[in-house]
Coordinates of C-alpha atoms in Angstrom, one line a residue:
Chain N
M667 CA 31.5 2.0 -32.3
S668 CA 33.6 4.3 -33.2
D669 CA 32.0 5.5 -36.5
A670 CA 28.6 5.5 -34.6
A671 CA 30.0 8.3 -32.5
P672 CA 30.0 11.2 -34.8
E673 CA 26.9 10.3 -36.3
R674 CA 25.3 10.5 -33.0
K675 CA 26.5 14.2 -32.2
V676 CA 25.2 15.5 -35.3
Q677 CA 21.7 14.0 -34.6
D678 CA 22.1 15.5 -31.0
K679 CA 22.8 18.9 -32.9
N680 CA 19.8 18.6 -35.5
D681 CA 16.9 17.2 -33.4
K682 CA 16.7 15.5 -30.2
R683 CA 13.4 14.3 -30.0
S684 CA 13.3 12.4 -33.5
T685 CA 16.6 10.5 -33.3
V686 CA 16.7 9.6 -29.4
N687 CA 14.9 6.6 -28.0
R688 CA 12.0 7.0 -26.0
L689 CA 13.8 6.2 -22.5
S690 CA 17.5 7.1 -21.9
A691 CA 19.5 7.6 -18.9
E692 CA 21.9 10.6 -19.6
S693 CA 25.5 10.8 -17.7
V694 CA 23.4 9.7 -14.5
T695 CA 25.3 9.1 -11.0
L696 CA 23.3 6.7 -8.9
A697 CA 23.7 6.4 -5.1
Y698 CA 22.2 5.1 -2.2
D699 CA 22.5 7.8 0.7
Q700 CA 26.5 8.0 0.3
R701 CA 27.3 4.8 -1.3
V702 CA 27.9 5.4 -5.2
I703 CA 26.7 2.6 -7.4
A704 CA 27.4 4.1 -10.9
E705 CA 28.9 7.5 -12.1
Q706 CA 28.4 9.1 -15.4
L707 CA 26.6 6.2 -16.6
S708 CA 24.5 6.7 -19.9
V709 CA 22.5 4.0 -21.7
E710 CA 20.0 3.9 -24.2
I711 CA 17.1 1.7 -24.5
P712 CA 16.5 1.1 -28.4
D713 CA 12.7 1.6 -29.3
N714 CA 10.8 -1.7 -29.9
S715 CA 13.6 -3.7 -28.3
F716 CA 13.7 -6.7 -25.8
T717 CA 16.9 -5.1 -23.9
V718 CA 18.4 -7.3 -21.2
I719 CA 20.5 -5.7 -18.7
V720 CA 23.4 -8.1 -17.4
G721 CA 26.5 -8.1 -14.9
P722 CA 27.9 -9.5 -11.7
N723 CA 26.2 -9.3 -8.6
A724 CA 26.3 -5.8 -7.2
C725 CA 27.3 -4.2 -10.6
G726 CA 24.4 -2.2 -10.7
K727 CA 21.9 -3.5 -12.7
S728 CA 19.0 -3.3 -10.6
T729 CA 19.8 0.1 -9.6
L730 CA 20.2 1.4 -13.3
L731 CA 16.7 -0.2 -13.7
R732 CA 15.5 1.7 -10.5
A733 CA 16.9 4.6 -12.0
L734 CA 14.9 4.3 -15.5
S735 CA 11.8 3.9 -13.6
R736 CA 12.0 6.9 -11.6
M737 CA 12.1 4.8 -8.1
L738 CA 15.6 6.3 -7.8
K739 CA 16.5 9.9 -8.8
P740 CA 19.8 10.2 -9.8
S741 CA 21.9 12.6 -7.8
Q742 CA 23.4 13.9 -10.9
G743 CA 22.8 13.6 -14.8
R744 CA 18.9 12.8 -15.8
V745 CA 16.6 10.1 -17.0
L746 CA 14.5 11.1 -20.1
L747 CA 11.2 9.8 -21.2
D748 CA 10.0 10.9 -24.4
G749 CA 12.4 13.9 -24.3
Q750 CA 11.3 14.9 -20.9
V751 CA 13.3 14.6 -17.5
I752 CA 11.2 11.6 -15.8
Q753 CA 10.8 12.9 -12.4
S754 CA 9.1 16.4 -13.8
M755 CA 6.5 14.7 -15.4
P756 CA 3.2 13.8 -13.6
A757 CA 3.2 10.4 -11.9
K758 CA 0.0 9.1 -13.4
K759 CA 1.3 10.1 -17.0
V760 CA 4.6 8.1 -16.6
A761 CA 2.3 5.4 -15.4
R762 CA 0.6 5.1 -18.3
T763 CA 3.8 4.7 -20.4
L764 CA 6.3 3.0 -18.3
G765 CA 5.3 -0.1 -16.2
L766 CA 7.5 -1.8 -13.7
L767 CA 7.6 -5.4 -12.4
P768 CA 9.8 -4.8 -9.2
Q769 CA 11.4 -7.8 -7.2
S770 CA 9.5 -6.8 -4.2
S771 CA 5.6 -7.2 -4.5
I772 CA 3.1 -8.1 -1.7
A773 CA -0.2 -9.5 -2.9
P774 CA -2.6 -8.2 -0.2
E775 CA -4.1 -10.6 2.3
G776 CA -7.2 -12.3 0.1
I777 CA -7.1 -10.8 -2.9
T778 CA -8.2 -12.7 -5.9
V779 CA -6.2 -12.9 -9.4
G780 CA -8.7 -10.8 -11.3
D781 CA -8.9 -8.2 -8.6
L782 CA -5.0 -7.8 -8.3
V783 CA -4.6 -7.7 -12.2
G784 CA -7.3 -5.1 -12.0
R785 CA -5.1 -2.9 -9.9
G786 CA -2.7 -2.3 -13.0
R787 CA -5.6 -0.2 -14.3
Y788 CA -5.0 2.4 -11.7
P789 CA -3.1 5.0 -13.6
H790 CA -6.0 5.0 -16.3
Q791 CA -8.9 5.5 -13.4
G792 CA -10.1 8.4 -11.3
L793 CA -12.3 9.0 -8.5
L794 CA -15.2 9.1 -11.0
R795 CA -13.9 6.7 -13.5
Q796 CA -13.1 3.7 -11.3
W797 CA -14.1 0.8 -13.4
S798 CA -14.9 1.4 -17.2
T799 CA -15.8 -1.5 -19.7
E800 CA -12.5 -0.8 -21.2
D801 CA -10.8 -1.6 -18.0
E802 CA -12.6 -5.0 -17.8
R803 CA -11.5 -5.8 -21.2
V804 CA -8.0 -4.8 -20.8
V805 CA -8.0 -7.2 -17.6
Q806 CA -9.3 -9.9 -19.3
E807 CA -6.9 -9.3 -22.3
S808 CA -3.8 -9.5 -19.9
M809 CA -5.0 -12.3 -18.3
E810 CA -5.6 -14.3 -21.3
S811 CA -2.1 -13.4 -22.9
T812 CA -0.5 -14.6 -19.8
G813 CA -2.5 -17.5 -19.3
V814 CA -4.0 -16.8 -16.1
A815 CA -7.7 -16.5 -17.2
E816 CA -9.0 -19.4 -15.8
L817 CA -7.6 -18.5 -12.3
A818 CA -9.4 -14.9 -12.4
D819 CA -11.4 -16.4 -9.1
R820 CA -8.5 -17.8 -7.2
Y821 CA -6.9 -16.5 -4.5
V822 CA -3.4 -15.1 -5.1
D823 CA -2.0 -16.6 -2.1
E824 CA -2.7 -20.3 -3.1
L825 CA -0.8 -20.0 -6.2
S826 CA 2.3 -21.5 -7.1
G827 CA 5.4 -19.3 -7.6
G828 CA 5.3 -19.7 -11.2
Q829 CA 1.5 -18.6 -11.7
R830 CA 2.0 -16.1 -9.1
Q831 CA 4.7 -14.1 -11.6
R832 CA 2.3 -14.8 -14.2
V833 CA -0.3 -12.7 -12.4
W834 CA 1.9 -10.0 -11.2
I835 CA 3.2 -9.8 -15.2
A836 CA -0.6 -9.6 -16.1
M837 CA -1.1 -6.7 -13.6
A838 CA 2.0 -4.9 -15.2
L839 CA 0.3 -5.6 -18.7
A840 CA -3.1 -4.3 -17.6
Q841 CA -1.2 -0.9 -17.0
Q842 CA -1.1 -0.8 -21.1
T843 CA 2.4 0.9 -21.1
P844 CA 4.5 0.6 -24.6
L845 CA 7.4 0.2 -22.0
L846 CA 7.9 -2.4 -19.6
L847 CA 10.7 -2.7 -16.8
L848 CA 11.0 -6.3 -15.5
D849 CA 13.4 -6.8 -12.2
E850 CA 14.7 -10.2 -12.2
P851 CA 11.5 -11.8 -13.5
T852 CA 12.8 -15.3 -13.2
T853 CA 14.3 -15.2 -9.7
F854 CA 13.0 -18.2 -7.4
L855 CA 11.3 -19.7 -10.3
D856 CA 12.5 -23.3 -11.5
I857 CA 13.8 -23.8 -14.6
Q858 CA 10.7 -24.8 -16.5
H859 CA 9.0 -21.8 -15.0
Q860 CA 12.1 -19.4 -16.1
I861 CA 11.4 -20.4 -19.5
D862 CA 7.9 -20.1 -19.3
V863 CA 8.3 -16.5 -18.2
L864 CA 10.7 -15.5 -20.8
D865 CA 8.9 -17.3 -23.4
L866 CA 6.0 -14.8 -22.3
C867 CA 8.1 -11.9 -22.3
A868 CA 9.3 -12.6 -26.0
E869 CA 5.7 -13.2 -27.3
L870 CA 4.9 -9.6 -25.6
H871 CA 7.9 -7.9 -27.4
E872 CA 7.0 -9.7 -30.5
E873 CA 3.6 -9.7 -30.9
Q874 CA 2.2 -6.9 -28.9
G875 CA 5.6 -4.6 -30.1
R876 CA 6.4 -3.6 -26.4
T877 CA 9.9 -2.2 -25.5
L878 CA 11.0 -4.5 -22.9
V879 CA 13.9 -4.2 -20.6
A880 CA 14.8 -6.8 -18.2
V881 CA 17.5 -7.8 -15.6
L882 CA 18.4 -11.1 -15.8
H883 CA 20.9 -13.3 -13.9
D884 CA 21.6 -15.8 -16.4
L885 CA 23.8 -14.8 -19.3
N886 CA 22.6 -17.8 -21.5
H887 CA 18.9 -16.8 -20.9
A888 CA 19.6 -13.2 -21.8
A889 CA 21.7 -14.0 -25.2
R890 CA 18.9 -16.1 -26.0
Y891 CA 15.9 -14.0 -25.7
A892 CA 17.2 -10.4 -25.7
T893 CA 17.2 -8.6 -28.8
H894 CA 20.0 -5.9 -27.0
L895 CA 22.2 -6.8 -24.5
I896 CA 23.7 -4.2 -22.3
A897 CA 26.5 -5.6 -20.2
L898 CA 27.4 -3.6 -17.1
R899 CA 30.4 -4.0 -14.4
G900 CA 31.1 -2.0 -11.5
G901 CA 28.6 0.6 -12.6
E902 CA 30.2 0.9 -15.9
V903 CA 28.7 -0.3 -19.4
I904 CA 31.3 -2.6 -20.7
A905 CA 29.7 -3.5 -24.2
E906 CA 26.3 -3.4 -25.6
G907 CA 24.6 -4.5 -28.9
A908 CA 23.0 -7.5 -30.4
P909 CA 24.1 -10.7 -28.3
G910 CA 25.4 -12.3 -31.4
E911 CA 27.8 -9.8 -31.7
I912 CA 28.8 -8.5 -28.3
V913 CA 29.2 -12.1 -26.4
T914 CA 32.6 -13.7 -26.7
A915 CA 34.7 -15.4 -24.5
G916 CA 36.8 -12.3 -23.9
L917 CA 33.6 -10.2 -23.2
V918 CA 32.3 -12.8 -20.5
E919 CA 36.1 -12.9 -18.8
E920 CA 36.1 -9.1 -18.8
V921 CA 32.7 -8.4 -17.1
F922 CA 32.2 -11.9 -15.1
G923 CA 35.8 -12.6 -14.7
L924 CA 35.0 -16.0 -16.0
R925 CA 37.0 -18.0 -18.2
C926 CA 34.9 -20.0 -20.9
Q927 CA 33.8 -21.0 -24.3
V928 CA 31.4 -19.4 -26.2
I929 CA 29.6 -21.8 -28.7
S930 CA 26.7 -21.6 -30.7
D931 CA 23.3 -22.6 -29.2
P932 CA 22.2 -25.7 -31.0
E933 CA 18.7 -24.6 -30.5
T934 CA 18.5 -21.1 -31.7
G935 CA 22.0 -20.1 -33.1
T936 CA 22.6 -17.4 -30.2
P937 CA 25.6 -17.6 -28.1
L938 CA 26.1 -20.1 -25.6
V939 CA 28.3 -19.5 -22.6
V940 CA 30.1 -23.0 -21.4
P941 CA 32.3 -22.0 -18.4
A942 CA 35.6 -23.7 -18.4
A943 CA 36.2 -26.7 -16.9
R944 CA 37.7 -26.3 -13.0
K945 CA 40.8 -27.8 -14.2
A946 CA 41.4 -25.7 -16.9
R947 CA 40.6 -22.5 -14.9
A948 CA 43.2 -23.3 -12.7
V949 CA 45.9 -23.7 -15.5
G950 CA 44.5 -20.5 -16.8
V951 CA 44.7 -18.6 -13.7
A952 CA 48.2 -20.2 -12.8
A953 CA 49.5 -19.0 -16.5
A954 CA 48.0 -15.5 -15.9
T955 CA 49.9 -15.3 -12.3
E956 CA 53.1 -16.2 -14.1
G957 CA 52.7 -13.6 -17.0
S958 CA 52.1 -10.7 -14.6
Chain K
M143 CA -27.5 3.9 -15.6
K144 CA -26.5 0.0 -15.8
A145 CA -25.0 -2.6 -13.4
T146 CA -22.7 -5.0 -14.7
K147 CA -21.5 -7.8 -13.2
T148 CA -17.7 -8.9 -13.6
R149 CA -15.9 -12.0 -13.5
A150 CA -15.9 -11.7 -9.6
V151 CA -19.5 -12.0 -8.7
R152 CA -19.2 -9.6 -5.6
I153 CA -17.4 -6.8 -7.6
R154 CA -20.1 -4.6 -9.4
A155 CA -19.4 -1.5 -11.6
V156 CA -22.1 1.0 -11.9
R157 CA -21.8 3.1 -15.2
T158 CA -23.4 5.8 -16.8
P159 CA -23.4 6.9 -20.1
G160 CA -21.2 9.9 -19.9
G161 CA -18.4 7.5 -19.0
L162 CA -18.7 7.8 -15.4
S163 CA -18.1 4.4 -13.7
L164 CA -18.3 3.5 -9.9
R165 CA -17.1 0.2 -8.6
F166 CA -18.3 -1.4 -5.3
D167 CA -18.0 -4.6 -3.5
V168 CA -21.8 -6.1 -3.1
R169 CA -20.5 -7.6 0.2
A170 CA -18.6 -4.9 1.7
F171 CA -21.6 -2.8 0.9
G172 CA -23.9 -5.1 2.7
V173 CA -21.8 -4.9 5.7
V174 CA -21.9 -1.0 5.8
V175 CA -25.6 -0.9 5.7
A176 CA -26.1 -3.7 8.3
L177 CA -23.5 -1.9 10.7
L178 CA -25.1 1.4 9.8
L179 CA -28.6 -0.1 10.9
A180 CA -27.1 -1.9 13.8
A181 CA -25.4 1.6 15.0
F182 CA -28.9 3.5 14.7
A183 CA -30.4 0.6 16.4
A184 CA -28.2 0.8 19.4
S185 CA -27.9 4.3 19.7
V186 CA -31.7 4.5 19.7
V187 CA -31.8 1.5 22.6
L188 CA -28.8 3.7 24.3
V189 CA -30.7 6.9 24.0
G190 CA -33.9 5.1 25.7
T191 CA -31.5 3.5 28.8
G192 CA -31.0 5.3 32.0
D193 CA -32.8 6.0 35.3
F194 CA -35.9 7.2 33.3
P195 CA -36.2 4.3 30.5
I196 CA -37.7 5.8 27.1
G197 CA -39.1 3.2 24.7
A198 CA -37.3 2.8 21.0
G199 CA -40.5 4.5 19.5
D200 CA -40.8 7.2 21.7
V201 CA -37.3 8.1 21.4
V202 CA -37.4 8.0 17.2
R203 CA -40.4 10.4 17.8
T204 CA -38.7 12.8 20.1
L205 CA -35.5 12.6 17.7
A206 CA -38.2 13.6 15.0
G207 CA -39.5 16.4 16.8
D208 CA -42.6 15.2 18.5
G209 CA -42.6 13.7 22.1
D210 CA -43.1 15.5 25.3
A211 CA -41.1 18.1 27.1
G212 CA -39.5 15.7 29.6
Q213 CA -38.6 13.6 26.8
K214 CA -37.0 16.2 24.6
F215 CA -35.0 17.5 27.6
I216 CA -33.7 14.0 28.4
V217 CA -33.3 13.0 25.0
N218 CA -32.0 16.0 23.3
E219 CA -30.0 17.7 26.3
L220 CA -28.5 14.5 28.2
R221 CA -28.4 11.6 26.1
L222 CA -28.4 12.1 22.3
P223 CA -24.9 14.1 22.9
R224 CA -23.7 11.2 24.6
A225 CA -24.8 8.4 22.1
L226 CA -23.3 11.0 19.5
V227 CA -20.1 11.4 21.1
G228 CA -20.0 7.5 21.1
L229 CA -21.0 6.9 17.6
L230 CA -18.1 9.7 16.4
V231 CA -15.5 8.6 18.6
G232 CA -15.6 4.8 17.7
A233 CA -16.0 6.1 14.1
A234 CA -12.9 8.3 14.3
L235 CA -11.1 5.2 16.1
G236 CA -12.2 2.5 13.5
L237 CA -11.2 4.6 10.4
G238 CA -7.8 5.7 12.4
G239 CA -7.0 2.5 13.1
A240 CA -7.7 1.0 9.7
L241 CA -5.4 3.7 8.1
F242 CA -2.6 2.9 10.6
Q243 CA -2.9 -0.8 10.1
S244 CA -3.2 -0.4 6.3
I245 CA 0.0 1.7 6.2
S246 CA 1.9 -0.5 8.5
R247 CA 0.5 -3.5 6.9
N248 CA 0.3 -4.9 10.2
P249 CA -2.4 -5.5 12.7
L250 CA -0.4 -4.2 15.2
G251 CA 0.3 -1.2 13.7
S252 CA -2.8 0.5 15.3
P253 CA -3.0 3.4 17.4
D254 CA -3.4 1.5 20.9
V255 CA -0.1 -0.3 20.1
L256 CA 1.7 2.5 18.8
G257 CA 1.4 4.3 21.9
L258 CA -0.9 7.3 20.3
G259 CA -3.6 6.8 23.1
Q260 CA -0.7 6.9 25.7
G261 CA 0.5 9.9 24.4
A262 CA -2.6 11.8 24.6
T263 CA -2.8 10.5 28.1
A264 CA 0.3 11.9 29.0
G265 CA -1.1 15.4 27.5
A266 CA -4.1 15.4 29.5
L267 CA -2.4 14.3 32.7
A268 CA 0.1 16.9 32.4
V269 CA -2.8 19.6 32.1
I270 CA -4.7 18.0 34.9
V271 CA -1.5 17.4 37.4
L272 CA 0.9 20.5 36.4
F273 CA -2.0 23.0 35.5
S274 CA -5.0 21.6 37.2
G275 CA -6.7 22.8 34.2
N276 CA -10.8 22.5 33.4
A277 CA -12.3 20.1 31.0
G278 CA -11.7 21.9 27.9
A279 CA -7.9 22.6 28.6
V280 CA -7.6 19.0 28.9
A281 CA -9.2 18.0 26.0
L282 CA -6.6 20.5 24.1
G283 CA -3.7 18.9 26.1
A284 CA -5.0 15.3 25.1
L285 CA -5.1 16.3 21.7
V286 CA -1.5 18.0 21.6
G287 CA -0.2 15.1 23.4
G288 CA -1.5 12.6 20.7
L289 CA -0.2 14.9 17.8
G290 CA 3.0 15.1 19.4
T291 CA 3.6 11.4 20.0
G292 CA 2.4 10.9 16.1
L293 CA 4.9 13.4 15.2
A294 CA 7.6 11.9 17.4
I295 CA 6.5 8.4 15.7
Y296 CA 6.9 9.8 12.3
V297 CA 10.1 11.4 12.6
L298 CA 11.8 8.3 14.4
A299 CA 10.2 5.8 11.8
W300 CA 11.2 7.7 8.8
K301 CA 13.8 6.4 6.6
R302 CA 13.3 6.9 3.1
G303 CA 9.7 6.1 3.8
V304 CA 7.9 4.6 6.8
H305 CA 7.9 0.9 6.7
G306 CA 5.7 -1.5 8.7
Y307 CA 7.9 -3.1 11.0
R308 CA 10.0 -0.2 11.8
L309 CA 7.0 1.9 12.6
V310 CA 5.6 -0.9 15.0
L311 CA 8.8 -1.0 16.8
V312 CA 9.2 2.8 16.9
G313 CA 5.7 2.9 18.2
I314 CA 6.1 0.4 21.0
G315 CA 9.2 1.9 22.1
I316 CA 7.4 5.5 22.3
S317 CA 4.7 3.9 24.0
A318 CA 6.7 2.5 26.7
I319 CA 8.2 5.9 27.5
V320 CA 5.2 7.6 27.7
T321 CA 3.4 5.2 29.9
A322 CA 6.5 5.8 32.1
V323 CA 5.7 9.5 32.2
N324 CA 2.1 8.8 32.8
G325 CA 3.0 6.8 36.0
Y326 CA 5.2 9.5 36.9
L327 CA 2.6 12.3 36.5
I328 CA 0.1 10.2 38.8
T329 CA 2.5 9.7 41.3
K330 CA 3.4 13.5 41.4
A331 CA -0.3 14.6 41.8
D332 CA -2.0 15.3 44.7
L333 CA -5.1 13.0 45.9
V334 CA -8.0 15.0 44.0
D335 CA -5.8 15.4 40.9
A336 CA -4.6 11.8 40.8
A337 CA -8.4 10.8 40.9
R338 CA -9.6 13.2 38.6
A339 CA -6.6 11.7 36.3
V340 CA -7.6 8.1 37.2
V341 CA -11.3 8.8 35.9
W342 CA -10.0 10.5 32.9
M343 CA -7.5 7.4 32.2
T344 CA -10.4 4.6 32.1
G345 CA -12.2 6.6 29.2
S346 CA -15.9 6.7 29.4
L347 CA -18.7 8.6 27.6
N348 CA -20.2 9.7 31.0
G349 CA -21.3 13.4 31.1
R350 CA -20.2 14.0 27.4
D351 CA -22.3 16.6 25.8
W352 CA -22.7 19.1 22.9
E353 CA -19.3 20.5 23.7
Q354 CA -17.6 17.5 22.6
V355 CA -19.7 16.5 19.6
W356 CA -19.4 19.6 17.7
P357 CA -15.5 19.5 17.4
L358 CA -15.7 16.0 16.6
L359 CA -17.9 16.4 14.0
G360 CA -16.5 19.2 12.2
L361 CA -13.1 17.2 12.2
S362 CA -14.9 14.4 10.9
V363 CA -16.6 16.3 7.9
V364 CA -13.1 17.6 7.0
L365 CA -11.2 14.3 7.4
V366 CA -13.5 11.5 6.2
P367 CA -14.1 12.8 2.8
L368 CA -10.3 13.8 2.5
V369 CA -9.1 10.2 3.6
L370 CA -11.8 8.3 1.2
G371 CA -10.4 10.4 -1.7
H372 CA -7.3 9.0 -1.1
A373 CA -8.5 5.3 -0.3
R374 CA -7.8 4.1 -4.0
G375 CA -4.0 5.2 -3.3
L376 CA -3.8 3.5 -0.1
R377 CA -5.1 0.1 -1.9
M378 CA -2.2 0.3 -3.9
I379 CA 0.3 1.2 -1.3
E380 CA -0.6 -2.2 0.3
M381 CA 1.1 -3.8 -2.8
G382 CA 4.3 -2.3 -2.1
D383 CA 6.2 0.7 -2.4
D384 CA 7.6 -0.1 -5.7
V385 CA 4.6 -1.5 -7.2
S386 CA 2.6 1.6 -6.0
Y387 CA 5.0 3.9 -7.5
A388 CA 5.1 2.2 -10.8
L389 CA 1.4 2.6 -11.2
G390 CA 1.8 6.5 -10.7
V391 CA 0.7 6.7 -6.7
R392 CA 2.4 9.6 -5.0
V393 CA 3.6 7.5 -2.2
E394 CA 5.0 9.2 0.1
R395 CA 2.5 12.3 -0.3
V396 CA -0.4 9.9 0.2
R397 CA 1.0 8.1 3.1
L398 CA 1.9 11.2 4.9
L399 CA -1.5 12.7 4.5
L400 CA -3.1 9.8 5.7
M401 CA -1.1 9.3 8.5
V402 CA -1.6 13.0 9.7
A403 CA -5.2 12.2 9.4
A404 CA -5.3 9.1 11.3
V405 CA -3.3 10.7 13.9
L406 CA -5.9 13.5 14.1
L407 CA -8.8 11.4 14.5
T408 CA -7.2 9.2 16.7
A409 CA -6.2 12.4 18.9
S410 CA -9.4 14.0 19.0
A411 CA -11.5 10.9 19.8
T412 CA -9.1 10.3 22.9
A413 CA -9.5 14.1 23.7
A414 CA -13.5 13.9 23.7
A415 CA -13.6 10.2 25.5
G416 CA -10.3 9.4 26.9
P417 CA -8.3 6.4 25.7
V418 CA -11.0 3.8 24.7
S419 CA -8.9 0.8 24.3
F420 CA -8.9 -1.9 21.6
V421 CA -11.7 -0.3 19.2
A422 CA -9.0 1.1 16.6
L423 CA -7.2 -2.6 16.8
T424 CA -10.2 -4.5 16.8
A425 CA -12.6 -2.6 14.2
P426 CA -10.8 -2.8 11.1
Q427 CA -9.9 -6.6 11.6
L428 CA -13.7 -7.5 12.5
A429 CA -14.5 -5.6 9.3
R430 CA -12.4 -7.2 7.1
R431 CA -13.5 -10.4 8.4
L432 CA -17.0 -9.5 7.7
S433 CA -16.6 -8.0 4.3
R434 CA -13.9 -10.8 3.4
S435 CA -12.6 -7.9 1.1
P436 CA -9.0 -7.1 0.7
G437 CA -7.7 -3.6 0.8
P438 CA -7.9 -1.3 3.9
N439 CA -12.0 -1.6 4.6
L440 CA -11.9 2.3 5.5
V441 CA -15.6 2.6 5.3
P442 CA -16.5 -0.8 7.2
S443 CA -13.9 -0.2 9.7
L444 CA -15.8 3.2 10.5
C445 CA -19.0 1.6 10.6
M446 CA -17.6 -1.3 12.9
G447 CA -16.0 1.3 14.9
A448 CA -19.3 3.5 15.3
T449 CA -21.1 0.1 16.2
L450 CA -18.9 -1.2 18.4
L451 CA -18.5 1.6 20.6
V452 CA -22.3 2.4 21.1
V453 CA -23.1 -1.3 21.8
A454 CA -20.4 -1.5 24.2
D455 CA -21.4 1.4 26.5
W456 CA -25.2 0.3 26.1
V457 CA -24.1 -3.0 27.5
S458 CA -21.9 -1.2 30.1
Q459 CA -25.0 0.7 31.2
R460 CA -27.2 -2.2 31.0
A461 CA -25.1 -4.6 32.9
F462 CA -23.8 -2.6 35.7
G463 CA -26.0 0.1 35.8
A464 CA -25.6 3.7 34.7
D465 CA -22.2 5.4 34.7
Q466 CA -20.8 2.5 36.8
L467 CA -18.4 0.9 34.2
P468 CA -16.5 2.9 31.8
V469 CA -17.1 2.1 28.3
G470 CA -13.3 1.2 27.2
V471 CA -13.3 -1.7 29.8
V472 CA -16.2 -3.2 27.6
T473 CA -14.9 -2.3 24.4
G474 CA -11.7 -4.5 25.3
V475 CA -13.9 -7.2 26.5
L476 CA -16.5 -7.4 23.8
G477 CA -14.2 -6.7 20.9
G478 CA -11.6 -8.9 22.3
V479 CA -13.7 -11.9 22.9
Y480 CA -15.3 -11.5 19.3
L481 CA -11.9 -11.3 17.6
L482 CA -10.7 -14.5 19.4
W483 CA -13.8 -16.3 18.3
L484 CA -13.4 -15.4 14.8
L485 CA -9.9 -16.4 14.7
V486 CA -10.6 -19.6 16.4
T487 CA -13.3 -20.3 13.9
E488 CA -11.4 -19.2 10.8
R489 CA -8.4 -21.4 11.8
K490 CA -10.7 -24.5 12.1
A491 CA -12.1 -23.3 8.6
G492 CA -8.4 -23.5 7.4
R493 CA -7.8 -19.9 6.9
I494 CA -5.9 -17.8 9.1

């Protein structure tokens, strides 16, 4: 970190566009009305990465994602997309570059899978260009790459939670954005479907070269799938980098306040966080209190 | 130009070599055509109905410019404007209702429930009771009352965007207040004014002429294309604010514009015909069930509103004699019964 900082400064002076990543937040202050969630927060999303944002509840992960996707306007600082302030860009232009899968989405009553996925084409359409052959092709492809093509004529409300999440991802894919942001895409899914959705994300990242940014609750999922991890606590970035480099017992304790061991995942070799047993934690707490 | 069949059999796209493409839902299109035919047929029959019955053939001939002088007078001066006001009021209520229900994502979020009708009534009553104004002033009062109520609902329900339940609850609250005001105004009125107020409040097409047609028509010519131009954005907003933002819809702008349009449509319809109950609530629900299409179903709702109102007017004249029963009573009964029947049969079929 320490030797990277001066290099960054030099780059900034020379040419901002060519060195800076496509999506970044520059010392943003994020607040809902008067409630400040984060102050002076700066984050870079490395191009072509699968970035995962982790942190305890109410650390500002989702808020950061909302700011990056221009749902929330920073009260100070700015979010840059391709060198431009994201709020100043035309809405449809942003929507062709950056997609978002929010936590709350409503499937309209009586809509079919194909129709819902087709709505992801909105930013590419206009009053006189409502449904081109290109639209049709992209929708078909999006459904195939998420494995919902055979459900095309089914009603969305008839599907299981896992299938439904795949359909929403397919809709976001049909938007054909090089950047895709996902807000807790595995919430409410059972373990098999969680892995299923994460595998799909990894595929999109590796095979289609999209830049993915996801907020995840499960640290082990994050460590296994992310190429770049951002650990937040109280609206501050505590650490960022490749999971193998930054996930340590010390970091987990600092960010989540949890004593643990970090071992190597027997399947993938990525860090695996194993919380300390209850008794061991109790001893640790006692020791810590004595020490202070 | 070629028509391509997409996955879902019912959605077709028409494309030109120049890269233009339009998509339409086959079934919804069929429903619109059927409703337009029904509205036309009902209007012809309605024009032929009255103390001097005229056959449907003669009505069409007179409308086309033939026919004897007596028929011309009766058709063009007396009955055609009434039928046109019926069509326009029904269309405006159907479209306004569809807009409100879609924006609030709730069938209860329709102008009837939100108190826009009562607001327009309050405006009209104020003019009748406090100023003993003429018909034009009463219509203006109704318009102002409706717009004022719409504004109040928007301001009170606005909190980082208008949300469904909030809108409905605020609307119900406003509706209760305005209803109380209406009751107060009636008790304050002297006998003549009170009688006039009650007649206005029942909502009818009696004695409507070209004076009511032109403003409504003018407003519709401006508002309907404006609304339909934003229909695609509205379809996206139905999936939630976040999703539609992510898709590049300027959510607040589209929603505010459509709400203003819906308030204008509803208020002007009420100004022209009085508070005709239930059309704004029922027409979009009926249209949606006939078209079986997701989305706001704006055009089918518009056509359904027009058809419903004209058919209701004909039924009221036919069953109870001319000018006996206000059309608002019949729309309530007809629309309500049909909606209940649909809900019951759909319940049996396993759908909601």
